[in-house]
Coordinates of C-alpha atoms and ligand atoms in Angstrom, one line a residue:
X1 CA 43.3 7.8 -213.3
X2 CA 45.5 10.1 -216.0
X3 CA 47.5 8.1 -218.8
X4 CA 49.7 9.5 -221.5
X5 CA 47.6 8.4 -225.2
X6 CA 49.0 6.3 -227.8
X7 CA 47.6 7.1 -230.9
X8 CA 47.1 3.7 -233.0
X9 CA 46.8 4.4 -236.7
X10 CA 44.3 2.1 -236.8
X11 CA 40.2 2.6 -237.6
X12 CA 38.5 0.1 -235.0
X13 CA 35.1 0.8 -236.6
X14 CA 34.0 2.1 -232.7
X15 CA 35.2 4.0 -230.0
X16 CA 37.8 1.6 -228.5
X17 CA 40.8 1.7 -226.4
X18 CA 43.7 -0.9 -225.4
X19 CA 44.8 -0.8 -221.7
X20 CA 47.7 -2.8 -220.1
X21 CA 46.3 -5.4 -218.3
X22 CA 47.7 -3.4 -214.7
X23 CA 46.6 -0.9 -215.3
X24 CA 42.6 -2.3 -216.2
X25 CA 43.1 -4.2 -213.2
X26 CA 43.6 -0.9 -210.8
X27 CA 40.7 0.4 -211.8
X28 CA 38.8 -2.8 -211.8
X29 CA 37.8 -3.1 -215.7
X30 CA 38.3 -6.0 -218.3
X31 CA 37.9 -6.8 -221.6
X32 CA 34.5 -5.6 -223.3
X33 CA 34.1 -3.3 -220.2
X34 CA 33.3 0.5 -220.9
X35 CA 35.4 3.5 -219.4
X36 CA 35.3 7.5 -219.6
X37 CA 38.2 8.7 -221.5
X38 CA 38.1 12.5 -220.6
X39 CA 40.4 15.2 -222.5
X40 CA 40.5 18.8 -221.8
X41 CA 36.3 19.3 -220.7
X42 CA 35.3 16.8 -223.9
X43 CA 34.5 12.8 -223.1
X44 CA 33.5 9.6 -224.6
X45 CA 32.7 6.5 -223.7
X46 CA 35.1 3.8 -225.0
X47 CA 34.9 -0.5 -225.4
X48 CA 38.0 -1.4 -223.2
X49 CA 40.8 -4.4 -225.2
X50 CA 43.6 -5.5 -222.9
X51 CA 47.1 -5.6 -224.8
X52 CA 49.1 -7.7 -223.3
X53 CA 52.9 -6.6 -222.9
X54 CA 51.9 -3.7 -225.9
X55 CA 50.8 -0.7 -224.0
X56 CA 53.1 -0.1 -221.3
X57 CA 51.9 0.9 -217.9
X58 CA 50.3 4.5 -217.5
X59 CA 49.8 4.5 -221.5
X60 CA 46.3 4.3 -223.5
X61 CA 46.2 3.1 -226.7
X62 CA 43.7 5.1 -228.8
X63 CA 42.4 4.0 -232.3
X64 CA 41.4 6.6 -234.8
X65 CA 37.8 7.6 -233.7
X66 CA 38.7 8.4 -230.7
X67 CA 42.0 10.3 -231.6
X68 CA 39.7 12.4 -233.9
X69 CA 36.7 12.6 -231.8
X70 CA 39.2 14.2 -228.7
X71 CA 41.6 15.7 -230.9
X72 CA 44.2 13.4 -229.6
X73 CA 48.1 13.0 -229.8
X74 CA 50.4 11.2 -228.4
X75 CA 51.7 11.7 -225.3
X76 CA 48.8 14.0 -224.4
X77 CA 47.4 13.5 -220.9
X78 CA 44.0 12.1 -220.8
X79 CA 41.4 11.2 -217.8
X80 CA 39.6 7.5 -217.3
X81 CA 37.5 5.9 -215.4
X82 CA 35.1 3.3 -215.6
X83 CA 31.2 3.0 -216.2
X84 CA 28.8 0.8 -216.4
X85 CA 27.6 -0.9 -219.8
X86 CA 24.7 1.0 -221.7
X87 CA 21.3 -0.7 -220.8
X88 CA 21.0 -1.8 -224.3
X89 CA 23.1 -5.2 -223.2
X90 CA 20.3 -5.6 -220.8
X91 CA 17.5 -5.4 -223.3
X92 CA 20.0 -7.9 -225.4
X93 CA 19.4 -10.4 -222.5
X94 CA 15.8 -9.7 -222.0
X95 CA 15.5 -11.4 -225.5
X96 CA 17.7 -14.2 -225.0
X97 CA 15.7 -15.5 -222.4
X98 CA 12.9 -15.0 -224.6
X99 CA 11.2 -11.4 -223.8
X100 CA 9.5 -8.9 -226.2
X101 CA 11.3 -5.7 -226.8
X102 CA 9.6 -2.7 -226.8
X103 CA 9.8 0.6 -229.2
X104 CA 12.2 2.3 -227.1
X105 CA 14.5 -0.6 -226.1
X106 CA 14.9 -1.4 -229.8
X107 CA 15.8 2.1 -230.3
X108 CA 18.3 2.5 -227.9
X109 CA 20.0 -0.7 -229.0
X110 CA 20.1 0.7 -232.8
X111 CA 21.1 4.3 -231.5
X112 CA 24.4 2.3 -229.9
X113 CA 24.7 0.0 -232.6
X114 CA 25.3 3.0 -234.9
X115 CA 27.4 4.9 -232.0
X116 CA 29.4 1.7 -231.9
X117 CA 28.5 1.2 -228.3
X118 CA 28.4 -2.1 -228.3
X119 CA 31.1 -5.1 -228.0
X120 CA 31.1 -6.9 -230.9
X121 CA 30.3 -10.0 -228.6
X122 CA 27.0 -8.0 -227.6
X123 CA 26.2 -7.0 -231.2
X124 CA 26.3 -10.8 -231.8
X125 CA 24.2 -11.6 -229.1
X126 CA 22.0 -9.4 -230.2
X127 CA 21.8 -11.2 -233.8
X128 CA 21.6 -14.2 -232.1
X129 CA 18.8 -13.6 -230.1
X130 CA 16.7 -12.7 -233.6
X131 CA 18.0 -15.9 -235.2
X132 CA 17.0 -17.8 -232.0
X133 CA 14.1 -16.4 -230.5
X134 CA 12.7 -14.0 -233.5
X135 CA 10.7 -10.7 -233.2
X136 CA 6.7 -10.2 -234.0
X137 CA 6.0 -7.8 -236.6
X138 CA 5.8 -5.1 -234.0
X139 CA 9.0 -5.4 -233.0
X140 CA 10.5 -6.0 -236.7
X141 CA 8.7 -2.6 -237.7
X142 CA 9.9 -0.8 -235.0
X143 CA 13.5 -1.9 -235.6
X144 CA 13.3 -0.7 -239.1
X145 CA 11.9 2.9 -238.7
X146 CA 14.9 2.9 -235.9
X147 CA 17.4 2.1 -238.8
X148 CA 15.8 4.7 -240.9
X149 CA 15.7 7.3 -237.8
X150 CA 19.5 6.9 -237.0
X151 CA 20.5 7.7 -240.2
X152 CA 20.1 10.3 -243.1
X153 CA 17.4 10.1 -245.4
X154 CA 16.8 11.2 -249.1
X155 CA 13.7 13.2 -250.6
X156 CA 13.0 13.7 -254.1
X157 CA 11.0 16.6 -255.5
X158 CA 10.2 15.2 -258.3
X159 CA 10.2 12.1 -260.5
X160 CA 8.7 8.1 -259.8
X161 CA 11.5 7.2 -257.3
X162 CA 11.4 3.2 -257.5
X163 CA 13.7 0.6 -256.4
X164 CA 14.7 -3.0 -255.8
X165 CA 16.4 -5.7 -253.7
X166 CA 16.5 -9.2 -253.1
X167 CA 16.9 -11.1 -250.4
X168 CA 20.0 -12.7 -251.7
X169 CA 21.2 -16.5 -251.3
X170 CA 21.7 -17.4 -254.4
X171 CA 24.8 -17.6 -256.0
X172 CA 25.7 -15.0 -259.1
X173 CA 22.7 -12.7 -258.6
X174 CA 24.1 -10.3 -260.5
X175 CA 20.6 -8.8 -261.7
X176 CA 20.9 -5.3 -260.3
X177 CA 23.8 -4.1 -262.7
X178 CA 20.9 -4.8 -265.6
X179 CA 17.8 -3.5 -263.9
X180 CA 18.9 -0.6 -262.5
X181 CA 20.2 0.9 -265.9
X182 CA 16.8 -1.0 -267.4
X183 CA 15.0 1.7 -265.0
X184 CA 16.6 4.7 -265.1
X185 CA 16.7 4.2 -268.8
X186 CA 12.7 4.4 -268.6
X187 CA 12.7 7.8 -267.0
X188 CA 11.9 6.0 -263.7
X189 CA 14.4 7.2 -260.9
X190 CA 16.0 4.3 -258.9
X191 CA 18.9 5.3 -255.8
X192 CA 19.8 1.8 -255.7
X193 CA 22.1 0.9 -252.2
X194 CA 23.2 -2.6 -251.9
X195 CA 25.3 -4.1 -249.3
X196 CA 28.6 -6.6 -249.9
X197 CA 28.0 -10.2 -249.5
X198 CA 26.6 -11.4 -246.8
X199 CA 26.1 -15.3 -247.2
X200 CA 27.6 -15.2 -250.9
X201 CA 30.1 -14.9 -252.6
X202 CA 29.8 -11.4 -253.8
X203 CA 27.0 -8.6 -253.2
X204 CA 25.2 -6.3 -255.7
X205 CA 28.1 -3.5 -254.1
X206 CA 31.3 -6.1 -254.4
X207 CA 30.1 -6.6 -258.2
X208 CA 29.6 -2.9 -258.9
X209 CA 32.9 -1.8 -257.5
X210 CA 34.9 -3.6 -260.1
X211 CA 33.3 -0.8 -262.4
X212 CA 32.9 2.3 -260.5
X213 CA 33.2 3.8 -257.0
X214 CA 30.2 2.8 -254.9
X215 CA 31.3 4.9 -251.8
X216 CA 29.2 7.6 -252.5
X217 CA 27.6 10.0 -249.7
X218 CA 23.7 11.3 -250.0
X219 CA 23.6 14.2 -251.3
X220 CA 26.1 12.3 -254.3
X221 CA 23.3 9.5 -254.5
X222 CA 21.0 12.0 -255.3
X223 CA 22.7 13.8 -257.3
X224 CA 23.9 11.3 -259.8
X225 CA 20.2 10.1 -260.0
X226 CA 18.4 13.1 -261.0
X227 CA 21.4 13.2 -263.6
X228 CA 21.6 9.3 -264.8
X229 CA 18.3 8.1 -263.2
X230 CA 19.6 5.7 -261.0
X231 CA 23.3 4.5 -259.0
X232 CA 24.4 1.3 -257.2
X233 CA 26.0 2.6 -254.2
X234 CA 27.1 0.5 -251.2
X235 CA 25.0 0.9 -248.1
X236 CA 27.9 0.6 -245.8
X237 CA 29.3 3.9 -246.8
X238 CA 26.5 5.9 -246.8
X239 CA 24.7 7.2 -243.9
X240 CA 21.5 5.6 -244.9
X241 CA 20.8 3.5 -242.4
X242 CA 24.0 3.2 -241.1
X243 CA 23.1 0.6 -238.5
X244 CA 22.9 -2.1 -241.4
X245 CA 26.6 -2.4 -242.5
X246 CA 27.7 -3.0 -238.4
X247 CA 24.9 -5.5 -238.5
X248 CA 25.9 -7.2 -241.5
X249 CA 29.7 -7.2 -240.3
X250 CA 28.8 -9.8 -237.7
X251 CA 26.4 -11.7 -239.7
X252 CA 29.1 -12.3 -242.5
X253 CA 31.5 -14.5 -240.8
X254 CA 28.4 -16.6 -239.2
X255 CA 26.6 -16.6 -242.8
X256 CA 23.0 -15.8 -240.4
X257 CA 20.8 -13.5 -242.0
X258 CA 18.1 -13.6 -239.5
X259 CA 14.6 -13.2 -240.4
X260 CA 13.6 -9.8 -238.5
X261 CA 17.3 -8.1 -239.5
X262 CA 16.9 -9.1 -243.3
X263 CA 13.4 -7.7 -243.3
X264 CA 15.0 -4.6 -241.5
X265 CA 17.6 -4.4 -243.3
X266 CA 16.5 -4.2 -246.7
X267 CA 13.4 -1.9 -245.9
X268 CA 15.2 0.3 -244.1
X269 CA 17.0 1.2 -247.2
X270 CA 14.1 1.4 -249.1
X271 CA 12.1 3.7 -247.0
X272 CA 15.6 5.9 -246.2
X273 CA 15.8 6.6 -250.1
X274 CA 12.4 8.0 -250.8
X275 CA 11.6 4.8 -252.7
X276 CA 7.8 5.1 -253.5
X277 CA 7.3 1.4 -255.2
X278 CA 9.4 -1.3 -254.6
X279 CA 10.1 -4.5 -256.0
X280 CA 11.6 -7.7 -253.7
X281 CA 13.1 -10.9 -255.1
X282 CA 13.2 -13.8 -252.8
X283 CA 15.2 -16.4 -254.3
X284 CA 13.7 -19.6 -253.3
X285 CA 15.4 -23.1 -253.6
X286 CA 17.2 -25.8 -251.9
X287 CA 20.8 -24.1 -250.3
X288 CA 19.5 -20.2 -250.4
X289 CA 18.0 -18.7 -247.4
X290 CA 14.6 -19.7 -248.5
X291 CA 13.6 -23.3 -249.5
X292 CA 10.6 -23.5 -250.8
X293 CA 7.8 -21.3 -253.0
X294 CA 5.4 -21.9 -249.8
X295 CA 8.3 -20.2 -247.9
X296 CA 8.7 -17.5 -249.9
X297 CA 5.3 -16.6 -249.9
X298 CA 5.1 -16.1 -246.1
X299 CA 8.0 -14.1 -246.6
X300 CA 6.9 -11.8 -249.0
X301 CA 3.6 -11.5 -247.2
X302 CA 6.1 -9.9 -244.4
X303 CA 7.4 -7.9 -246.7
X304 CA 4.0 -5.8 -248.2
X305 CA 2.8 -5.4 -244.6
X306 CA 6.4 -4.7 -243.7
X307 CA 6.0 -2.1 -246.6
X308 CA 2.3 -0.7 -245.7
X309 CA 3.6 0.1 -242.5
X310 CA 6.2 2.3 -243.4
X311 CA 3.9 3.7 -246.3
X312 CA 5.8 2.1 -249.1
X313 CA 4.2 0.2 -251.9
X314 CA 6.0 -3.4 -252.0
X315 CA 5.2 -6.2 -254.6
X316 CA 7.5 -9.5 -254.9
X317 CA 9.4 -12.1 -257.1
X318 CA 9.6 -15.6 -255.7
X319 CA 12.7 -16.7 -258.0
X320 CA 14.4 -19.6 -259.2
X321 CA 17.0 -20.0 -256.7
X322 CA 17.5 -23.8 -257.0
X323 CA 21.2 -22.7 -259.0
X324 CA 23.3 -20.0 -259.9
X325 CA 22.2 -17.1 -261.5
X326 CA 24.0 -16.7 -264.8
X327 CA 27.0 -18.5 -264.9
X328 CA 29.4 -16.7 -263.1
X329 CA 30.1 -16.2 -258.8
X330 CA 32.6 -14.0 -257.8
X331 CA 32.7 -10.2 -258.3
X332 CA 34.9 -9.9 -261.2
X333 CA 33.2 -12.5 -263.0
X334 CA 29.9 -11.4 -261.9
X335 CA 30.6 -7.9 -263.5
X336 CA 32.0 -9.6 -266.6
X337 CA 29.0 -11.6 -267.2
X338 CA 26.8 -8.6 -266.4
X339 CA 28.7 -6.1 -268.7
X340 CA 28.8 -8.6 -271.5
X341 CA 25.0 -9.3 -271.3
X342 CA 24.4 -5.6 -271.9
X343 CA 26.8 -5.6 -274.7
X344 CA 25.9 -8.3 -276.2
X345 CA 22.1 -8.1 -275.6
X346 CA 21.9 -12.2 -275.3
X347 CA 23.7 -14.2 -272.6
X348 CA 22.3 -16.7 -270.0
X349 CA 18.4 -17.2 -269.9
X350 CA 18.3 -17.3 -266.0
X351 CA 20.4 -13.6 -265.8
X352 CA 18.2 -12.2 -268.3
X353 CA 14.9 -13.6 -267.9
X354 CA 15.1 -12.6 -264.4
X355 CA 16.2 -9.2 -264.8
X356 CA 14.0 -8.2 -267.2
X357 CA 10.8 -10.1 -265.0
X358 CA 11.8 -7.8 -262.3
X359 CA 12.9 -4.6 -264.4
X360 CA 8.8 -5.1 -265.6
X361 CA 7.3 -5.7 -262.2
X362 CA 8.7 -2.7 -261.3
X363 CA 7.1 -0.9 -264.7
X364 CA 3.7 -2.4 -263.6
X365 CA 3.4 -1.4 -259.6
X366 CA 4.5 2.2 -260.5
X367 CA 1.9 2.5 -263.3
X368 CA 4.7 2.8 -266.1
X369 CA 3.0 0.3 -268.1
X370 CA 1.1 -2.8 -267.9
X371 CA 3.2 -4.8 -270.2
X372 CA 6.7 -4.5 -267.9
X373 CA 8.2 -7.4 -269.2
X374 CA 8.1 -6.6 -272.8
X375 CA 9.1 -2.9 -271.9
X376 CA 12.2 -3.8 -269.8
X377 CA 13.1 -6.1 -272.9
X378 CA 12.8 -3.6 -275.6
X379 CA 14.8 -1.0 -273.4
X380 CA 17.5 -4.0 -273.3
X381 CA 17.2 -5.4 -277.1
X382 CA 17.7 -1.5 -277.7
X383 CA 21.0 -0.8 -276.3
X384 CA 20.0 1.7 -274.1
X385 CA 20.6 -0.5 -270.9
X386 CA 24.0 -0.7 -271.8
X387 CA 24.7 2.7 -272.2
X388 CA 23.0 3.6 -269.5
X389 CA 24.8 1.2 -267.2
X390 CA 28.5 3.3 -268.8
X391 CA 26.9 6.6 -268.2
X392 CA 26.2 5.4 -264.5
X393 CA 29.5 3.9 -264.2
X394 CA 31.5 7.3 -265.4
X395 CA 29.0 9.7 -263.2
X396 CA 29.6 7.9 -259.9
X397 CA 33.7 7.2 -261.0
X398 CA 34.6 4.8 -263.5
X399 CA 37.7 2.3 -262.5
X400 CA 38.6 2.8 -265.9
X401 CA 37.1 -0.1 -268.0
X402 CA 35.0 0.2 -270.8
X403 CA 34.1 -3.1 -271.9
X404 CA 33.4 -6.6 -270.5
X405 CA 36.8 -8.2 -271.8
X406 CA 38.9 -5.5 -270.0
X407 CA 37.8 -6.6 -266.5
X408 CA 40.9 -8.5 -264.8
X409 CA 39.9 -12.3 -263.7
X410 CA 42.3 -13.8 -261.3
X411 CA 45.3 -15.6 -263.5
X412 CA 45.4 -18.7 -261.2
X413 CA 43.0 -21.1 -262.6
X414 CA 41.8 -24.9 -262.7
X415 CA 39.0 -26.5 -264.3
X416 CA 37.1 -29.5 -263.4
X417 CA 36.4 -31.8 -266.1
X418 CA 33.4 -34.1 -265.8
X419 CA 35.1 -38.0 -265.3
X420 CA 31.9 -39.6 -267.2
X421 CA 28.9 -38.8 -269.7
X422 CA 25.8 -37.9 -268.5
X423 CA 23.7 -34.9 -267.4
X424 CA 24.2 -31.9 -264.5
X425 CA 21.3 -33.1 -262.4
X426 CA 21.7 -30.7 -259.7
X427 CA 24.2 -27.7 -258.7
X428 CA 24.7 -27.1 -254.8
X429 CA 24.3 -23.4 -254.2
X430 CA 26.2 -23.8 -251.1
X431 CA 29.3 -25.9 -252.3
X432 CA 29.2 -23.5 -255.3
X433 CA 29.6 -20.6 -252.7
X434 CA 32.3 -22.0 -250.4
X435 CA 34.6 -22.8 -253.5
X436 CA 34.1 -19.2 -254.6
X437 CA 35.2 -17.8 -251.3
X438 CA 37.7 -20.3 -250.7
X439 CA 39.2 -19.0 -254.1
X440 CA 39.3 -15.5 -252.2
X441 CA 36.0 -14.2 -253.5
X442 CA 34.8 -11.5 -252.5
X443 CA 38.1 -10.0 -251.1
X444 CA 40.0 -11.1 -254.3
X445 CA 37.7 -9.3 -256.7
X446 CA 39.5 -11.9 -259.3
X447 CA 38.6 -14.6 -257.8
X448 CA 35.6 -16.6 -258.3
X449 CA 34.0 -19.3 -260.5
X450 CA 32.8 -19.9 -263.8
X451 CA 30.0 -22.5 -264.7
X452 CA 30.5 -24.8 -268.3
X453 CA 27.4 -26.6 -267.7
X454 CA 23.9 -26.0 -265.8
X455 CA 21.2 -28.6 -264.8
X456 CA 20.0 -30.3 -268.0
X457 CA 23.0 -30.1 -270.0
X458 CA 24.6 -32.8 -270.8
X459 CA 28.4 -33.5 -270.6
X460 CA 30.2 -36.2 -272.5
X461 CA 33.7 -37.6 -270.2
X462 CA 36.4 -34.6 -269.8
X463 CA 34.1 -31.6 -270.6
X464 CA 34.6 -28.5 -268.3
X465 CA 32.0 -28.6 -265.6
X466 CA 33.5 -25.6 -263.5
X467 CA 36.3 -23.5 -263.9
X468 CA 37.7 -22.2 -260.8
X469 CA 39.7 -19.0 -260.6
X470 CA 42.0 -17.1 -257.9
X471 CA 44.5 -14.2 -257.5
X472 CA 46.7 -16.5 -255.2
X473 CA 48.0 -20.0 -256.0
X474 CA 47.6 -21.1 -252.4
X475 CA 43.8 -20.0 -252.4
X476 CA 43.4 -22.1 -255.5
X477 CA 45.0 -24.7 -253.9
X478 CA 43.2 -25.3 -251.2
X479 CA 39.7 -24.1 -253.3
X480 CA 40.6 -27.5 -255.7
X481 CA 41.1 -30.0 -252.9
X482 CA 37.2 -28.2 -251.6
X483 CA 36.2 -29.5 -254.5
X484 CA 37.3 -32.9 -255.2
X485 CA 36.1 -33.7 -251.6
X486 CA 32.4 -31.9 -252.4
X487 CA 31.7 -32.0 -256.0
X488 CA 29.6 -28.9 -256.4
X489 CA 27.9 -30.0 -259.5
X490 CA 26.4 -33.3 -260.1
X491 CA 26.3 -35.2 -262.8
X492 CA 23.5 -38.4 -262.8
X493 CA 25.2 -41.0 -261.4
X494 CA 28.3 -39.5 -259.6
X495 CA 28.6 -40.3 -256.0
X496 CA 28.5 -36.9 -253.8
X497 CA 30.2 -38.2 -250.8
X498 CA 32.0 -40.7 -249.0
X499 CA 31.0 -41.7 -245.6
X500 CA 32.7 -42.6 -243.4
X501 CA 35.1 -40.6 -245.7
X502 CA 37.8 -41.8 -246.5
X503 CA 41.5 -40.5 -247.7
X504 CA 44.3 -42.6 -249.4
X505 CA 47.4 -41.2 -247.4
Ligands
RI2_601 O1 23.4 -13.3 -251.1 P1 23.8 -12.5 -249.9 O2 25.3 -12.2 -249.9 O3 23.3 -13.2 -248.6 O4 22.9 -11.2 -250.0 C1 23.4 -9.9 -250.1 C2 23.0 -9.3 -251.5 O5 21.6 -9.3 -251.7 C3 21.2 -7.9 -252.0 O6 21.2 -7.8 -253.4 P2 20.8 -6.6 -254.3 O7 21.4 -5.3 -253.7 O8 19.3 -6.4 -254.3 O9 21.2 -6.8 -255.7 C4 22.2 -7.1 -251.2 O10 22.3 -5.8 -251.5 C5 23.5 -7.9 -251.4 O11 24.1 -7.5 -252.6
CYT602 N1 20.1 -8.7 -244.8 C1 20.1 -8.4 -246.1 C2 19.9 -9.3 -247.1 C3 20.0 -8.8 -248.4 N2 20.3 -7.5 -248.6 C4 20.5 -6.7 -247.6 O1 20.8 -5.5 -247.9 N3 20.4 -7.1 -246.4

């Protein structure tokens, strides 16, 4: 069938295409189904939407990737008609009833995640059949050299190439913007990727770009790391393992992080980078993603073989993830805290201890030295952190602030005051991470929260307990009446909740 295209200014993140719904129907295609588009000899396959009363009959509306991909304008005469789904949906189903897949089924499903093949529905399903029926190592290692193979890698000639990443799920883990310049200040090179959040409130890349750009291609990442020693880009824009951001996008709204896609995804960045030793922290405590030490050692035991498989050498930090890290959540807050640490040299125990226990594990695997800890800590007594962190920050595009205090925090604010004396006995990760992203976090770089007190402290009757900031007044609205229906921090004594509850109208 021919149709005149529409271009729609819009990037859909795939090849997609809206149809009026008579025309889908005459030639027998719905939503999610695939067609041909076909323009002067050159084709691709797109995911059909129906737009209802939007795209008049004998029109196509075209997003970007295909406009560019065909060289399309509007009102240029295209060809389509419809084809089958790729047989990655059937593998997809094979699992969900429980099946195995095998080396080539799990790279055809990565190749179309990548060539955004698939529906987002299918790209769920696909999640979901990790989360609910899991993968044996086989099939975990065979996803990850996939995600490595479908993307571009990096090689270094020379130097220790090292890195790290954690596992996340635990609020304010803002400990790569310390290690990393902790590293490269060493001599050691680290080409740091991180993603944005997935079940937080802001990742390692939403923290960073409150400083500098952290779009940055290969050949930049490698650049800027033989110069500086290391970067903190953001996975998502690189073409390392470019399968990871699509898959992250759907696990984001669900806050899943599946056990075969988190080993996946953080190894394949690892091995894509040329990373020779590498350091994991898994965060273990009630409300992160693992909840006990026991856990987290069957974990990290995934992780080394995950790691001797793909000839990488892997050691790992089970952490104290039973509260924030530091005392801030959010990514403008997180930065702050960060940036001030390093200026400062002294800050919270949990931000620094931790980052200078995995800055040394690093030192130890790659043979730098045997006393890591007390390396990483003179390296960050010294100064030199710091100003490696600013040299990092210019080389890969400073947003233009130069010390902790000029960072913007959002201007809407409220803070919780404790109603009696006592002592934080516990703070709820979870609760801690919903207020932060009801506050906008980490869209609203501003917004975010700030913690007054931490377990063990003791508050007397109207001290601070948590200060909550936003950019909007509505998000800060509905972020304080979160709170006063789930306290996230508990002081001995204080009831948590109501049941049934119970609201005076
Ligand atoms: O806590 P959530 O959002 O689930 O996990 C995602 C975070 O964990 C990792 O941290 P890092 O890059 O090693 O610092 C990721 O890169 C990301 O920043
Ligand atoms: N699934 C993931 C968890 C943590 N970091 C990542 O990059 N990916």
């Amino acid at each position: 069938m021919k149709v005149r295209a529409a271009v729609l200014p819009i990037n859909a993140g795939k090849f997609a295409v809206a149809l009026n719904q008579d025309d889908a129907a005459e030639i027998g295609v719905s939503e999610g189904d695939r067609i041909r588009v076909i323009k002067s000899g050159k084709s691709v396959s797109a995911i059909v939407q129906i737009a209802f009363g939007l795209i008049s009959r004998g029109k196509i509306g075209v997003y970007e990737e295909i406009a560019a991909e065909l060289n399309l304008k509007d009102g240029d005469e295209v060809d389509i008609y419809p084809i089958s789904r790729p047989s990655s949906v059937e593998f997809i189903r094979k699992k969900l009833s429980g099946k195995k897949y095998s080396r080539e089924e799990l790279y055809s499903i990565i190749s179309d995640v990548v060539d955004g093949n698939l529906a987002e529905v299918e790209l769920t399903a696909f999640v979901l059949g990790s989360y609910l029926v899991g993968m044996d190592f086989d099939e975990i290692e065979w996803m990850t050299k996939a995600m490595i193979d479908t993307g571009e890698a990096i090689e270094f000639e020379k130097g220790v190439v090292v890195d790290k990443h954690s596992i996340g799920g635990v609020p304010g883990n803002k400990v790569s913007l310390l290690i990393v310049p902790i590293i490269a200040a060493s001599g050691l090179l680290i080409p740091k990727t991180a993603s944005r959040a997935i079940t937080s409130a802001s990742g390692t890349a939403d923290t960073m770009e409150v400083l500098a750009d952290v779009n940055m291609s290969v050949e930049e990442i490698k650049e800027i790391t033989l110069k500086t020693g290391g970067v903190i880009a953001w996975g998502g824009a690189t073409n390392i393992a470019p399968a990871d951001d699509k898959i992250i996008r759907v696990e984001y709204p669900l806050s899943i992080d599946p056990r075969p896609q988190l080993l996946a995804s953080v190894m394949a960045k690892k091995g894509a980078v040329g990373a020779r030793h590498v350091a994991i922290d898994i965060p273990a405590g009630n409300g992160t993603k693992i909840s006990s030490v026991e856990e987290g050692r069957k974990l990290a035991g995934e992780f080394v073989e995950l790691g001797r498989r793909l000839g990488l050498n892997v050691s790992c930090a089970i952490t104290n993830g039973s509260q924030p890290v530091g005392r801030t959540v959010g990514p403008a807050l997180e930065a702050w805290e960060a940036l001030k640490t390093l200026e400062e040299r002294k800050g919270s125990s949990s931000l620094i201890e931790k980052s200078l226990g995995i800055a040394g594990l690093l030192f130890e695997i790659s043979g730098f030295a045997q006393d890591g800890y007390d390396r990483a800590k003179m390296i960050f007594e010294s100064g030199k952190a710091h100003q490696k962190l600013l040299e990092i920050i210019q080389a890969q595009g400073s947003k233009g602030i130069l010390k902790s205090d000029d960072i913007p925090i959002g201007e809407e604010k409220y803070v919780i005051e404790s109603k009696f004396e006592g002592a934080v006995v516990d703070i709820l990760n979870q609760r801690v991470v919903r207020l932060a992203r009801l506050a906008g976090a980490p869209k609203d770089k501003g917004a975010g929260v700030y913690i007054h007190r931490k377990r063990g402290e003791v508050v007397k009757k109207g001290d601070p307990l948590i200060t909550i900031y936003a950019e909007t007044a509505w998000k800060l609205e509905k972020a304080i009446e979160y709170a006063m229906e789930n306290p996230p921090i508990v002081v001995s004594g204080m009831i948590l909740e109501k049941y049934p509850s119970f609201k005076v109208v």
